Tab-separated table of C-alpha atoms in Angstrom:
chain	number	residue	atom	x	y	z
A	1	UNK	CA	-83.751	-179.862	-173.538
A	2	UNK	CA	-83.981	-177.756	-176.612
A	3	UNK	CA	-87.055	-179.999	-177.887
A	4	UNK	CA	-89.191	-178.865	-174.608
A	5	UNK	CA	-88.027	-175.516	-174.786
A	6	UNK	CA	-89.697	-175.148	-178.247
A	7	UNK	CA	-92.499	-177.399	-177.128
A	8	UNK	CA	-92.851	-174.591	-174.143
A	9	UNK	CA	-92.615	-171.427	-176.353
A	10	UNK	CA	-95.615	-173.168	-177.989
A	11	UNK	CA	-97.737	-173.368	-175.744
A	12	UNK	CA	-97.531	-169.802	-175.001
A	13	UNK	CA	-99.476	-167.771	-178.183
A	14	UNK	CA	-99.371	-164.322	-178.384
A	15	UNK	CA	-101.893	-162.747	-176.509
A	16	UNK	CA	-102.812	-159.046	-176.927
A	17	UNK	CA	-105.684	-156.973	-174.812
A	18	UNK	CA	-106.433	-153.831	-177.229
A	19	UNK	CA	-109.340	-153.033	-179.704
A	20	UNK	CA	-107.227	-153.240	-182.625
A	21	UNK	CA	-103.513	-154.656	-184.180
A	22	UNK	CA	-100.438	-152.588	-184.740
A	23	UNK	CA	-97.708	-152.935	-186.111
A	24	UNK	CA	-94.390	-151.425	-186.803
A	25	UNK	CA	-92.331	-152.246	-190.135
A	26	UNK	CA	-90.367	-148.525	-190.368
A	27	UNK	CA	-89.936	-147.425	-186.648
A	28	UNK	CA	-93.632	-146.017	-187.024
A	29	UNK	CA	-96.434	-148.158	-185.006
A	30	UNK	CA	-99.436	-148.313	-187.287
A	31	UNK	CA	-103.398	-149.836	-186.787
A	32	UNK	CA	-103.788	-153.109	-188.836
A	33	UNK	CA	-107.106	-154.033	-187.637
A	34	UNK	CA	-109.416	-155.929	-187.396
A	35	UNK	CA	-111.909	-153.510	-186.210
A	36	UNK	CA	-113.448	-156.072	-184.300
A	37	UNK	CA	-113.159	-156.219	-180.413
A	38	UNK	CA	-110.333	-157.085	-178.218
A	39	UNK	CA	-107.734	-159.374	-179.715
A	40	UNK	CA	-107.483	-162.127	-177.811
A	41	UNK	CA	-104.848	-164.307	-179.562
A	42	UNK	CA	-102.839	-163.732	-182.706
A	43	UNK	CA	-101.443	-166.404	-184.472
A	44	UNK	CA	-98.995	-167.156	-187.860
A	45	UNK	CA	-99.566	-169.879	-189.844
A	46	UNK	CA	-96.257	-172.075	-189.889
A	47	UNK	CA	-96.096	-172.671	-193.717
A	48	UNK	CA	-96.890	-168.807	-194.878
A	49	UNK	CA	-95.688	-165.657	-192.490
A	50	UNK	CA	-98.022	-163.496	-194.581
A	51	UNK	CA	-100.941	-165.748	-193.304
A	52	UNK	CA	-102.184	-164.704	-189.677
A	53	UNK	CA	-105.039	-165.371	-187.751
A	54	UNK	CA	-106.478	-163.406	-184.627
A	55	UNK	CA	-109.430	-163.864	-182.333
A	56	UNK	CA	-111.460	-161.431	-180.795
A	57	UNK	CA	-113.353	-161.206	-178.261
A	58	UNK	CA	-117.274	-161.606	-179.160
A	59	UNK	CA	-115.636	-160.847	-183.036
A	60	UNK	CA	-114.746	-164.033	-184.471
A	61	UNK	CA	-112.048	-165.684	-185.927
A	62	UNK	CA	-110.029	-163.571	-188.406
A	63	UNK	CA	-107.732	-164.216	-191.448
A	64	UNK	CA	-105.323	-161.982	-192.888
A	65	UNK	CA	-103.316	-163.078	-196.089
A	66	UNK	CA	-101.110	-159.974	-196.497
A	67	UNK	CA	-99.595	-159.507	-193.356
A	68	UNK	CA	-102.392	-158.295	-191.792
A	69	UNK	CA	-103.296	-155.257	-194.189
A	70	UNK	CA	-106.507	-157.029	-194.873
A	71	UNK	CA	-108.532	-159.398	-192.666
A	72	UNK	CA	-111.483	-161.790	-193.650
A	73	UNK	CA	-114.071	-163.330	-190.893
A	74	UNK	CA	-113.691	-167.171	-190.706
A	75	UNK	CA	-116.916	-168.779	-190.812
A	76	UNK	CA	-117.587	-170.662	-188.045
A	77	UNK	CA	-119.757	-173.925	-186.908
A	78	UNK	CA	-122.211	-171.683	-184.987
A	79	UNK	CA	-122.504	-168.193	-184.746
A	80	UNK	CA	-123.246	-168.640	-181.281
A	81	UNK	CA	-119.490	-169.519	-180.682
A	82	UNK	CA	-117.462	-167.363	-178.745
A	83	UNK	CA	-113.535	-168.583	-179.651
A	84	UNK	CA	-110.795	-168.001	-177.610
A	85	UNK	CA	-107.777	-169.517	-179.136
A	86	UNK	CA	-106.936	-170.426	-182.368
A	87	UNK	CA	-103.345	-173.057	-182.756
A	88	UNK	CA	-102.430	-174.090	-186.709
A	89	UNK	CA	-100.887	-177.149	-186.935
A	90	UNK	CA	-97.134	-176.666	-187.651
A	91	UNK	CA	-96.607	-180.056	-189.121
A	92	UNK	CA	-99.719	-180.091	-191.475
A	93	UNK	CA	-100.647	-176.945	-193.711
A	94	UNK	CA	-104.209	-175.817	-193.585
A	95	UNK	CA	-104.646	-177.641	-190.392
A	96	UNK	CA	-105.879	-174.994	-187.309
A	97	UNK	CA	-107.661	-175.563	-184.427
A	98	UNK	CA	-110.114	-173.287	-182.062
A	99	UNK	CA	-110.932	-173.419	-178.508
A	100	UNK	CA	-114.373	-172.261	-177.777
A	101	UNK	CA	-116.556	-170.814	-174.648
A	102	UNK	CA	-118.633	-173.983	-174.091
A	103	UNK	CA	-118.437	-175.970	-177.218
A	104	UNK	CA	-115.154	-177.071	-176.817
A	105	UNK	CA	-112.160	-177.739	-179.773
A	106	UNK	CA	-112.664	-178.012	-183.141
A	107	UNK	CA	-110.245	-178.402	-186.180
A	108	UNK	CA	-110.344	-177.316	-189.408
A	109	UNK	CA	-108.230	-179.230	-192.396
A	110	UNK	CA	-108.910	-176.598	-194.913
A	111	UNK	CA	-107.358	-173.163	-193.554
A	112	UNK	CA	-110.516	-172.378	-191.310
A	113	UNK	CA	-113.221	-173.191	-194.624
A	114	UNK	CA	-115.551	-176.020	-192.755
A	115	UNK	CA	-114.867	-177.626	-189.020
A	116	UNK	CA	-115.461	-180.783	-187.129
A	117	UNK	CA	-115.467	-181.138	-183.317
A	118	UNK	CA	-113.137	-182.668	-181.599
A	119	UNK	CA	-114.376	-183.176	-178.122
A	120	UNK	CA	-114.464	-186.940	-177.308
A	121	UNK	CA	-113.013	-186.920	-173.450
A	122	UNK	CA	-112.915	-183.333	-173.546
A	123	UNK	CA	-115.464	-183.054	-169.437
A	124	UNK	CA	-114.748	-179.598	-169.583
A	125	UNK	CA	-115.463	-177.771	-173.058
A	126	UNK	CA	-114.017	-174.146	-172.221
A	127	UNK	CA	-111.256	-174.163	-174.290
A	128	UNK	CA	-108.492	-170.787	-172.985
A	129	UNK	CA	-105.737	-172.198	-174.907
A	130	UNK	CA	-104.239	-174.576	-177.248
A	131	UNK	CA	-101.268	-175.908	-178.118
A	132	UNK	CA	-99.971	-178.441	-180.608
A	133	UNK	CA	-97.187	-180.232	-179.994
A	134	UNK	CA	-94.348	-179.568	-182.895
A	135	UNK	CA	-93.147	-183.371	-183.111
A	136	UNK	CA	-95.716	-185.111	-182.797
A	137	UNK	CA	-99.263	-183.207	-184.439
A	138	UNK	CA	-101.468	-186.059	-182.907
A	139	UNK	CA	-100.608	-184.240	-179.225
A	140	UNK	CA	-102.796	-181.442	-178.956
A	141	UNK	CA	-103.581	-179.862	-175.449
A	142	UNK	CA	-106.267	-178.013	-174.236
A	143	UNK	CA	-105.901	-175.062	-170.965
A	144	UNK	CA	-109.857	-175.507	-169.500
A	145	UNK	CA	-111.491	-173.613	-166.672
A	146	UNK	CA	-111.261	-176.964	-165.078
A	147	UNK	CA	-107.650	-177.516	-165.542
């Protein structure tokens, strides 16, 4: 029960609808960035809490290294992409995947530095939401418009 209780919490990333980041580390809420469009998800990576990444909407895929003080665009296949989602792989470091507006998943094995897709089966390739599954890293699902 605990197992897919964890698995659940997954599958749920944090998902924020404002312009910008905040956080609060002294009882003060303060802007982190990006300055980039609505954050759509925010994500840590599993192996480094300083390491985050968040998407935003018609922004990009962002990485932060310091706890979100600073924040680097992720180059992506296209720049045509639009990315909704971004999952790392909590069994493998440097292993994250996106979902995309109608070009589907794709997975990076070097923190977000090249990408391949990973679409074979995939009939619908608008890609809400990801999740990996934290036992087993070959389970990866994908929330479509089609279901």
């Amino acid at each position: 029960m605990i197992k897919l209780f964890m698995f659940l919490v997954a599958l749920f990333p944090l998902c924020l609808s404002s312009s910008v980041l905040w956080a609060q580390t002294t009882g003060v809420w303060t802007s982190i960035g990006p300055l980039a469009g609505t954050v759509l998800t925010l994500q840590h990576d599993p192996f480094d809490n300083r390491v985050l990444y968040a998407v935003t909407y018609f922004g990009g895929l962002y990485k932060s290294t310091d706890s979100g003080l600073t924040w680097s665009q992720l180059v992506l296949p296209s720049r045509q992409f639009l990315v909704y989602t971004v999952a790392p792989d909590s069994r493998n470091r440097g292993v994250i995947y996106i979902g995309t507006f109608d070009a589907g998943v794709y997975k990076s094995l070097d923190g977000g530095r090249t990408w391949t897709a990973k679409n074979q089966g995939l009939t619908d390739t608008t890609v809400q939401a990801l999740a990996i599954d934290p036992f087993d890293a070959k389970i990866v699902l994908a929330a479509t418009d089609a279901g």
